[in-house]
Short mmCIF file of C-alpha atoms in Angstrom, two decimals:
data_model
loop_
_atom_site.label_atom_id
_atom_site.label_comp_id
_atom_site.label_asym_id
_atom_site.label_seq_id
_atom_site.Cartn_x
_atom_site.Cartn_y
_atom_site.Cartn_z
CA MET A 1 -45.01 51.88 77.40
CA ASN A 2 -45.93 50.37 81.16
CA ALA A 3 -50.11 49.60 79.70
CA ARG A 4 -48.41 48.33 76.17
CA MET A 5 -45.25 46.28 77.58
CA ALA A 6 -48.00 44.81 80.30
CA TRP A 7 -49.94 43.63 77.54
CA ARG A 8 -46.78 42.24 75.75
CA VAL A 9 -45.26 40.07 78.92
CA GLY A 10 -49.72 39.32 79.63
CA MET A 11 -49.69 38.11 75.99
CA ALA A 12 -46.73 36.11 76.10
CA VAL A 13 -47.20 34.39 79.41
CA LEU A 14 -50.97 33.55 78.04
CA PHE A 15 -49.47 31.66 74.21
CA ALA A 16 -46.82 30.15 76.90
CA GLY A 17 -49.20 28.54 78.72
CA GLY A 18 -51.36 27.70 76.51
CA ALA A 19 -48.60 25.75 74.91
CA THR A 20 -48.14 24.27 78.28
CA VAL A 21 -51.21 22.45 78.13
CA ALA A 22 -50.48 21.39 74.41
CA LEU A 23 -47.08 19.84 74.99
CA ALA A 24 -49.22 18.52 78.78
CA GLN A 25 -51.86 16.82 76.95
CA SER A 26 -50.31 15.30 74.82
CA PRO A 27 -49.90 11.61 75.42
CA ALA A 28 -45.96 10.17 75.98
CA PRO A 29 -44.40 7.67 73.68
CA ALA A 30 -44.19 4.01 74.99
CA PRO A 31 -40.69 2.79 75.60
CA ALA A 32 -39.61 0.13 72.86
CA SER A 33 -39.14 -2.52 75.83
CA ALA A 34 -42.53 -1.87 76.95
CA ALA A 35 -43.95 -2.45 73.77
CA ALA A 36 -42.39 -4.89 72.68
CA ALA A 37 -42.57 -6.47 76.10
CA GLN A 38 -46.29 -6.54 75.89
CA ASN A 39 -46.55 -7.54 71.46
CA ALA A 40 -44.31 -10.43 72.64
CA PRO A 41 -46.90 -13.84 72.61
CA ALA A 42 -47.28 -15.20 76.08
CA PRO A 43 -45.72 -18.52 77.18
CA SER A 44 -47.51 -21.43 76.65
CA ALA A 45 -48.68 -23.02 79.76
CA PRO A 46 -47.32 -26.31 80.71
CA VAL A 47 -49.48 -29.13 80.12
CA PHE A 48 -48.41 -31.32 83.44
CA LYS A 49 -47.96 -29.93 86.22
CA LYS A 50 -45.25 -31.12 88.52
CA GLU A 51 -47.12 -32.98 90.39
CA GLN A 52 -48.96 -35.06 88.45
CA ILE A 53 -46.05 -36.00 86.83
CA ASP A 54 -44.49 -37.49 90.14
CA GLN A 55 -47.72 -38.61 90.36
CA PHE A 56 -47.33 -40.31 86.39
CA MET A 57 -43.60 -41.55 87.21
CA ALA A 58 -44.42 -43.12 90.05
CA PRO A 59 -44.75 -46.74 89.32
CA ILE A 60 -41.13 -46.91 86.89
CA ALA A 61 -38.93 -44.36 87.86
CA LEU A 62 -36.89 -47.07 89.84
CA TYR A 63 -37.31 -49.32 86.73
CA PRO A 64 -34.12 -50.13 84.73
CA ASP A 65 -32.55 -46.96 82.68
CA ALA A 66 -32.81 -48.85 79.45
CA LEU A 67 -36.25 -50.42 80.52
CA LEU A 68 -37.75 -46.23 81.46
CA SER A 69 -36.82 -44.95 78.33
CA GLN A 70 -37.98 -47.68 75.80
CA ILE A 71 -40.69 -47.45 78.32
CA LEU A 72 -41.18 -43.70 77.33
CA MET A 73 -40.73 -44.09 74.18
CA ALA A 74 -43.35 -46.54 73.59
CA SER A 75 -46.03 -44.90 75.70
CA THR A 76 -45.90 -42.63 73.31
CA TYR A 77 -48.18 -44.62 70.68
CA PRO A 78 -50.51 -45.61 72.76
CA ALA A 79 -52.69 -47.68 69.77
CA ASN A 80 -50.14 -49.83 69.84
CA VAL A 81 -49.12 -50.59 72.84
CA ALA A 82 -52.58 -51.95 73.49
CA GLU A 83 -52.06 -53.95 70.17
CA ALA A 84 -48.41 -55.49 71.83
CA ALA A 85 -50.09 -56.28 75.21
CA THR A 86 -53.57 -58.48 73.48
CA TRP A 87 -50.82 -60.38 71.53
CA SER A 88 -48.28 -61.22 74.13
CA LYS A 89 -51.35 -62.13 76.28
CA ALA A 90 -52.18 -64.33 73.90
CA ASN A 91 -48.90 -65.51 73.74
CA PRO A 92 -47.77 -66.55 77.48
CA LYS A 93 -44.65 -68.09 77.31
CA ALA A 94 -43.08 -65.32 75.09
CA THR A 95 -40.19 -63.87 76.26
CA GLY A 96 -36.99 -62.22 75.98
CA ASP A 97 -34.66 -61.85 72.50
CA ALA A 98 -37.19 -64.99 70.72
CA ALA A 99 -40.44 -62.39 71.68
CA VAL A 100 -39.06 -59.60 70.05
CA LYS A 101 -38.36 -61.61 66.74
CA GLN A 102 -41.97 -62.95 66.17
CA VAL A 103 -43.24 -59.46 66.47
CA ALA A 104 -40.21 -58.18 64.15
CA ASN A 105 -43.29 -58.41 61.09
CA GLN A 106 -46.20 -56.32 63.27
CA PRO A 107 -46.91 -52.64 62.09
CA TRP A 108 -45.54 -51.57 65.89
CA ASP A 109 -42.58 -48.98 66.36
CA PRO A 110 -39.46 -50.90 67.52
CA SER A 111 -39.86 -49.55 71.38
CA VAL A 112 -43.95 -51.11 71.28
CA GLN A 113 -41.60 -54.39 69.94
CA SER A 114 -38.68 -54.43 72.27
CA LEU A 115 -41.25 -54.66 75.47
CA VAL A 116 -43.01 -57.93 74.35
CA ALA A 117 -39.71 -59.12 75.39
CA PHE A 118 -41.21 -58.30 79.36
CA PRO A 119 -44.99 -59.80 79.40
CA GLU A 120 -45.14 -58.27 82.58
CA VAL A 121 -44.09 -54.87 81.76
CA LEU A 122 -46.61 -54.82 78.85
CA ALA A 123 -49.39 -56.34 80.61
CA GLN A 124 -49.55 -53.88 83.93
CA MET A 125 -49.49 -51.14 80.24
CA GLY A 126 -52.23 -52.82 78.91
CA ALA A 127 -54.07 -52.62 81.89
CA HIS A 128 -53.66 -48.76 82.36
CA PRO A 129 -54.22 -47.75 79.67
CA ASP A 130 -55.62 -43.88 80.26
CA TRP A 131 -51.82 -44.34 82.36
CA VAL A 132 -50.28 -44.84 79.70
CA ARG A 133 -51.33 -42.13 77.31
CA ASN A 134 -50.79 -40.10 80.45
CA VAL A 135 -47.13 -40.52 80.29
CA GLY A 136 -46.13 -40.72 76.44
CA ASP A 137 -48.00 -37.38 76.00
CA ALA A 138 -46.56 -36.40 79.58
CA PHE A 139 -42.87 -36.88 77.89
CA LEU A 140 -43.65 -35.45 74.11
CA ALA A 141 -44.12 -32.30 75.94
CA GLN A 142 -42.15 -31.90 78.92
CA PRO A 143 -39.30 -34.50 78.59
CA ASP A 144 -37.13 -32.39 80.88
CA ASP A 145 -39.87 -31.98 83.66
CA VAL A 146 -40.79 -36.28 83.42
CA MET A 147 -37.04 -37.18 83.22
CA THR A 148 -36.54 -34.26 85.98
CA ALA A 149 -39.48 -36.34 88.03
CA VAL A 150 -37.97 -39.93 88.19
CA GLN A 151 -34.32 -38.05 89.26
CA ARG A 152 -35.85 -36.51 91.72
CA LEU A 153 -38.52 -39.75 93.10
CA ARG A 154 -35.33 -41.64 92.59
CA ALA A 155 -33.60 -39.84 95.49
CA GLN A 156 -36.76 -39.78 97.84
CA ALA A 157 -36.61 -43.79 97.40
CA GLN A 158 -32.99 -43.77 97.87
CA LYS A 159 -33.07 -41.07 101.46
CA ALA A 160 -36.03 -43.34 102.64
CA GLY A 161 -33.76 -45.85 102.40
CA ASN A 162 -35.69 -48.38 99.95
CA LEU A 163 -33.30 -47.61 96.71
CA LYS A 164 -29.93 -50.04 96.89
CA SER A 165 -27.85 -51.98 95.13
CA THR A 166 -28.22 -55.72 95.10
CA GLU A 167 -27.94 -58.83 93.18
CA GLN A 168 -30.57 -57.43 90.36
CA GLN A 169 -29.33 -53.96 89.86
CA LYS A 170 -27.09 -51.69 90.64
CA VAL A 171 -27.69 -48.09 91.71
CA ILE A 172 -24.74 -45.58 90.48
CA VAL A 173 -25.14 -42.51 92.79
CA GLN A 174 -22.74 -39.25 90.34
CA GLN A 175 -22.60 -35.47 90.65
CA SER A 176 -22.30 -33.61 87.66
CA THR A 177 -23.24 -30.27 89.66
CA PRO A 178 -22.41 -28.97 92.70
CA GLN A 179 -26.23 -28.57 92.53
CA THR A 180 -27.22 -31.90 90.87
CA THR A 181 -27.27 -35.29 91.82
CA ILE A 182 -27.69 -38.74 89.31
CA ILE A 183 -28.94 -41.95 90.29
CA GLU A 184 -28.44 -44.13 87.16
CA ILE A 185 -29.71 -47.89 87.50
CA GLN A 186 -28.35 -50.59 85.53
CA PRO A 187 -28.45 -54.70 85.49
CA THR A 188 -26.43 -56.23 87.24
CA ASN A 189 -25.94 -58.57 84.93
CA PRO A 190 -26.48 -56.46 81.74
CA GLU A 191 -27.96 -59.82 80.26
CA VAL A 192 -30.95 -60.55 82.68
CA VAL A 193 -32.33 -58.31 83.47
CA TYR A 194 -35.14 -58.16 86.66
CA VAL A 195 -38.03 -55.75 86.56
CA PRO A 196 -38.71 -54.52 90.15
CA SER A 197 -42.33 -54.21 92.12
CA TYR A 198 -42.58 -52.29 94.25
CA ASN A 199 -45.34 -49.98 96.12
CA PRO A 200 -45.04 -45.83 95.51
CA THR A 201 -46.64 -45.04 98.54
CA VAL A 202 -44.50 -46.80 100.60
CA VAL A 203 -41.53 -46.55 98.50
CA TYR A 204 -40.89 -43.11 98.64
CA GLY A 205 -41.28 -42.44 101.74
CA SER A 206 -43.83 -39.66 103.06
CA TRP A 207 -46.06 -38.66 99.66
CA ALA A 208 -45.42 -35.27 99.20
CA TYR A 209 -48.95 -34.00 97.42
CA PRO A 210 -51.47 -35.14 98.63
CA ALA A 211 -54.13 -34.28 96.09
CA TYR A 212 -52.14 -36.26 93.41
CA PRO A 213 -51.42 -39.83 94.90
CA PRO A 214 -49.36 -41.84 93.34
CA PRO A 215 -51.13 -45.31 91.28
CA TYR A 216 -49.84 -48.79 92.78
CA TYR A 217 -50.09 -51.05 90.55
CA PRO A 218 -49.03 -54.69 91.71
CA PRO A 219 -47.98 -57.15 89.71
CA PRO A 220 -51.14 -58.85 87.07
CA PRO A 221 -52.58 -62.45 87.57
CA GLY A 222 -50.30 -64.85 86.97
CA TYR A 223 -46.88 -63.00 87.71
CA TYR A 224 -45.46 -64.24 90.90
CA HIS A 225 -43.20 -61.92 93.09
CA PRO A 226 -41.45 -63.39 96.20
CA VAL A 227 -41.19 -61.02 99.05
CA ALA A 228 -38.72 -58.20 98.53
CA THR A 229 -35.15 -59.15 98.85
CA GLY A 230 -32.58 -57.76 101.56
CA LEU A 231 -34.58 -54.15 101.28
CA ALA A 232 -36.83 -52.93 104.52
CA ALA A 233 -40.15 -52.43 102.87
CA GLY A 234 -39.14 -52.56 99.89
CA LEU A 235 -38.47 -53.33 96.03
CA ALA A 236 -39.94 -57.01 94.86
CA PHE A 237 -38.64 -58.72 91.97
CA GLY A 238 -39.88 -61.20 89.85
CA THR A 239 -38.06 -64.13 87.75
CA GLY A 240 -35.33 -62.25 85.47
CA ILE A 241 -35.24 -61.71 81.73
CA ALA A 242 -32.60 -63.22 78.99
CA VAL A 243 -31.85 -60.14 76.67
CA ALA A 244 -28.89 -59.66 74.18
CA ASN A 245 -30.29 -57.20 72.18
CA SER A 246 -33.77 -56.07 73.37
CA LEU A 247 -32.96 -53.39 75.71
CA TRP A 248 -31.13 -50.64 73.18
CA GLY A 249 -32.59 -47.93 74.97
CA GLY A 250 -30.43 -45.28 77.48
CA CYS A 251 -31.25 -42.02 79.02
CA ASP A 252 -29.23 -39.30 78.15
CA TRP A 253 -29.38 -37.16 81.79
CA GLY A 254 -27.43 -34.75 80.87
CA HIS A 255 -29.92 -33.33 78.80
CA ASN A 256 -32.34 -35.09 79.94
CA ASP A 257 -33.31 -37.05 76.28
CA VAL A 258 -32.76 -41.14 75.15
CA HIS A 259 -31.34 -42.45 73.08
CA ILE A 260 -30.63 -45.73 70.93
CA ASP A 261 -27.58 -48.09 70.81
CA VAL A 262 -27.47 -48.66 67.05
CA ASN A 263 -25.91 -52.10 67.57
CA ARG A 264 -28.69 -53.87 69.74
CA TYR A 265 -30.44 -51.66 67.99
CA ASN A 266 -30.20 -53.35 64.35
CA ASN A 267 -28.71 -57.08 66.18
CA ILE A 268 -33.05 -57.36 66.96
CA ASN A 269 -34.09 -54.83 64.55
CA VAL A 270 -33.58 -57.12 60.84
CA ASN A 271 -36.17 -55.15 59.15
CA ASN A 272 -35.55 -51.95 59.99
CA HIS A 273 -32.12 -50.88 60.42
CA ILE A 274 -30.98 -47.27 61.23
CA SER A 275 -27.76 -45.67 60.14
CA GLY A 276 -25.50 -44.93 62.90
CA ASN A 277 -22.62 -45.67 65.06
CA GLY A 278 -22.98 -45.35 68.74
CA ASN A 279 -25.82 -43.86 70.59
CA VAL A 280 -28.25 -41.79 68.68
CA ASN A 281 -30.86 -39.41 70.03
CA TRP A 282 -34.26 -41.01 69.89
CA ASN A 283 -36.73 -39.28 67.86
CA HIS A 284 -40.82 -40.13 68.16
CA ASN A 285 -42.63 -40.70 64.39
CA PRO A 286 -46.43 -39.40 64.03
CA ALA A 287 -46.65 -41.94 61.56
CA ASN A 288 -46.70 -44.68 64.67
CA ARG A 289 -49.28 -42.37 66.51
CA GLN A 290 -52.49 -44.25 64.56
CA GLY A 291 -54.59 -41.17 65.13
CA THR A 292 -53.83 -40.40 68.97
CA PRO A 293 -54.88 -36.83 69.19
CA TYR A 294 -52.02 -35.62 70.68
CA ARG A 295 -52.09 -33.19 74.10
CA GLY A 296 -50.81 -29.33 73.94
CA ALA A 297 -51.20 -27.23 71.64
CA ALA A 298 -47.50 -27.25 71.02
CA THR A 299 -47.24 -30.50 70.33
CA GLN A 300 -49.98 -31.00 68.14
CA GLN A 301 -48.05 -28.12 66.32
CA ARG A 302 -44.75 -30.12 66.45
CA PHE A 303 -46.05 -33.85 65.17
CA ASN A 304 -49.33 -32.48 62.60
CA GLN A 305 -50.77 -28.82 63.87
CA GLY A 306 -53.68 -30.88 64.96
CA VAL A 307 -54.18 -33.29 62.11
CA GLY A 308 -54.88 -36.39 63.38
CA GLY A 309 -56.95 -39.71 62.78
CA ALA A 310 -57.63 -41.27 59.80
CA GLN A 311 -56.10 -38.39 57.17
CA GLN A 312 -52.79 -38.43 59.40
CA ARG A 313 -52.16 -42.06 58.49
CA GLN A 314 -52.94 -41.25 54.83
CA ALA A 315 -50.87 -38.77 54.83
CA PHE A 316 -47.70 -40.82 56.63
CA ARG A 317 -49.10 -43.85 53.86
CA GLY A 318 -47.80 -41.25 50.42
CA GLN A 319 -51.07 -40.75 49.45
CA PRO A 320 -51.31 -37.38 47.48
CA SER A 321 -52.62 -34.70 49.16
CA GLY A 322 -54.90 -33.25 47.30
CA LEU A 323 -56.68 -36.77 47.24
CA ASP A 324 -59.79 -36.21 49.02
CA ALA A 325 -60.15 -33.01 47.21
CA ASN A 326 -60.70 -35.20 43.63
CA ARG A 327 -62.94 -37.66 45.19
CA GLN A 328 -65.00 -34.96 46.78
CA ARG A 329 -65.10 -33.38 43.36
CA ALA A 330 -66.67 -36.00 41.40
CA MET A 331 -68.43 -37.29 43.97
CA GLN A 332 -70.84 -34.11 43.95
CA SER A 333 -70.51 -34.05 40.17
CA PHE A 334 -72.54 -37.00 40.76
CA ASP A 335 -74.66 -36.23 42.97
CA ARG A 336 -77.08 -33.83 42.50
CA THR A 337 -80.46 -33.65 44.37
CA THR A 338 -83.70 -33.66 42.44
CA ASN A 339 -86.61 -32.71 42.51
CA GLY A 340 -89.63 -35.19 41.22
CA GLY A 341 -87.11 -37.23 38.61
CA ALA A 342 -86.14 -34.48 36.45
CA ALA A 343 -82.63 -35.84 35.43
CA ALA A 344 -84.82 -38.70 34.48
CA SER A 345 -86.72 -36.15 32.29
CA ALA A 346 -84.10 -34.38 30.29
CA ARG A 347 -83.22 -38.22 29.21
CA ARG A 348 -83.57 -39.65 25.68
CA PRO A 349 -86.84 -42.11 26.53
CA GLY A 350 -86.12 -45.80 27.22
CA GLU A 351 -82.85 -44.97 28.09
CA ASN A 352 -81.15 -45.86 30.85
CA PHE A 353 -78.00 -47.03 33.57
CA SER A 354 -77.82 -51.16 32.98
CA GLY A 355 -75.44 -52.59 34.13
CA SER A 356 -73.81 -50.58 37.91
CA ARG A 357 -72.96 -53.01 40.69
CA ASN A 358 -72.92 -52.28 44.13
CA PRO A 359 -69.23 -52.39 44.25
CA ALA A 360 -69.84 -53.26 47.99
CA GLY A 361 -70.72 -57.08 46.45
CA GLY A 362 -74.59 -56.21 47.06
CA ALA A 363 -73.84 -55.72 51.73
CA GLY A 364 -75.32 -51.68 52.69
CA ALA A 365 -76.58 -50.95 49.39
CA GLY A 366 -79.27 -49.01 50.88
CA ASN A 367 -77.38 -47.18 52.03
CA ARG A 368 -75.72 -46.27 48.34
CA GLY A 369 -78.42 -45.39 46.95
CA ASP A 370 -80.56 -47.34 43.40
CA PHE A 371 -79.06 -49.82 41.20
CA ALA A 372 -79.86 -51.04 37.77
CA ASN A 373 -80.88 -54.59 37.60
CA ARG A 374 -79.78 -56.18 33.74
CA ALA A 375 -83.24 -58.50 34.21
CA GLY A 376 -85.32 -57.78 31.71
CA GLY A 377 -83.16 -54.80 30.22
CA GLY A 378 -84.77 -52.66 32.59
CA ILE A 379 -83.95 -51.02 35.79
CA GLN A 380 -85.55 -52.29 39.19
CA HIS A 381 -85.59 -49.96 42.70
CA GLN A 382 -84.09 -51.43 44.65
CA ALA A 383 -85.11 -51.85 48.76
CA GLY A 384 -84.59 -50.23 51.80
CA ALA A 385 -82.43 -47.67 49.54
CA PRO A 386 -83.10 -43.82 50.96
CA GLN A 387 -85.48 -42.20 49.97
CA ALA A 388 -84.39 -38.06 50.26
CA ARG A 389 -80.64 -39.00 49.02
CA ALA A 390 -80.21 -38.33 45.16
CA ASN A 391 -77.30 -39.82 42.87
CA ALA A 392 -76.44 -40.56 39.33
CA PHE A 393 -79.26 -42.80 39.19
CA SER A 394 -81.84 -39.99 40.90
CA GLY A 395 -84.47 -40.07 38.36
CA VAL A 396 -85.44 -43.90 37.28
CA ARG A 397 -86.32 -44.61 41.10
CA SER A 398 -89.84 -45.67 40.05
CA PRO A 399 -90.35 -49.19 38.07
CA GLY A 400 -93.29 -47.36 37.12
CA ASN A 401 -91.64 -44.39 35.25
CA SER A 402 -89.01 -47.86 33.78
CA ALA A 403 -91.64 -49.01 32.18
CA ALA A 404 -93.61 -45.99 30.66
CA GLN A 405 -90.49 -44.87 28.83
CA ARG A 406 -89.89 -48.55 27.42
CA GLU A 407 -93.96 -49.22 26.16
CA GLN A 408 -92.94 -45.04 24.88
CA GLY A 409 -90.00 -46.39 22.74
CA GLN A 410 -90.93 -50.60 21.34
CA ARG A 411 -94.21 -47.54 19.83
CA SER A 412 -92.09 -45.33 17.96
CA MET A 413 -90.08 -48.58 17.07
CA GLN A 414 -93.18 -50.61 16.03
CA SER A 415 -94.18 -47.48 14.20
CA LEU A 416 -91.08 -47.72 12.21
CA GLY A 417 -91.39 -51.73 11.83
CA GLN A 418 -95.08 -51.38 10.30
CA ARG A 419 -93.29 -48.83 7.50
CA GLY A 420 -90.52 -50.43 6.99
CA GLY A 421 -91.96 -54.07 6.19
CA ALA A 422 -91.13 -57.48 7.43
CA ALA A 423 -87.94 -57.02 7.61
CA ALA A 424 -88.45 -53.71 10.18
CA GLY A 425 -91.52 -56.08 11.78
CA ARG A 426 -88.21 -58.95 13.21
CA GLN A 427 -86.01 -55.86 14.37
CA ILE A 428 -89.40 -55.37 16.67
CA ASN A 429 -89.83 -58.77 18.73
CA ARG A 430 -86.62 -58.67 19.36
CA PRO A 431 -85.53 -57.14 22.99
CA VAL A 432 -84.10 -53.54 23.02
CA PRO A 433 -80.56 -54.45 24.58
CA ALA A 434 -78.48 -53.16 27.96
CA ARG A 435 -76.61 -50.24 27.34
CA ALA A 436 -73.61 -52.38 29.70
CA GLY A 437 -72.11 -50.23 32.00
CA GLY A 438 -73.58 -47.99 32.49
CA GLY A 439 -72.43 -44.78 34.52
CA GLY A 440 -72.67 -45.99 37.99
CA PHE A 441 -69.90 -44.50 40.31
CA HIS A 442 -68.71 -46.70 42.18
CA ARG A 443 -67.69 -44.99 45.36
CA ARG A 444 -64.85 -46.13 48.18
#
């Protein structure tokens, strides 16, 4: 009995030990929270660093709020800004509301049109297109960071003693929360706006990011600024710009956004009214981007899913999405590459495509293949046509081949004429009429 019991105890221990080993080798299921964290998409990295945004905003952070807001809007349309700067340079005496009304029919975003009221500002933007695009891309991708940077820079200038109320501007400090201070800059006279000029390397005091120094854009040639008025280091003001409705933007510091004063906006933008009352939020219009690529995957997906250039412009012009595909299929049906005039051999003897014309009016014909010539009822080779390209006129490139086809057709007709008598003979002497409206595909 002792031996049998010992055997049973040994087998129990053996099986128990095997089960323990098997359980030890089975991986424990991962917690649900850990699995979800592993599969969750990583947050997208910001397009610009804090240091870069401070660098971009340094030249304009001390502008009046309304002007600053409209610069931020306009900078999201860099191509429009370049065109407006060219117009302003050609019309140096146009300022204020009168200038904005002169460009009412220009195909620019209203925020860009509004800046022709301030030729000096537009001249600066036109002279520095890379900076304009950086400001606009930063505002589209990281509006909170941009607005926070403005407040940070204003606080630095105020601490350095270079931002205070003057005859030209009012500096309003508000404590929105115990931890947040908002600094607003408003014109002293709402209908006369002074654009400040300053050196960022001086006005902000010690700059915190030596690797990203702020750019200094002095007044462009032709714009005179007196010595800074009442400021030791500071802000210089040029001639005040009289405006009544050109400044219709504003900064919503509580939400780090910009808005539009509907009444002012509609008073100056008579051709492009918006609905609503009071202030409404501003929204970027990709149709006015003119194909300039967006920076950052999130911004691309938000506004055009990465599609830019001509395709984007066609989409916003209301062209059907399948138009290009249909056109391409039609082109392919006519553009067939042939070897040694195989297409011509498949046609009936004497057949041609007279009557086709170059849709470009003769310009660049060498790049569009061979075109039929009415003279003599035959087809002549277009000089300079690329020999490796085939199209609807493939197989009729050689004048010799065409002549041979005509001779073959005329011999057949003469044979018929000889059998049909004098009447048929008279018919033989008449030239073979060219077919009108030959089947050429006109590319657009």
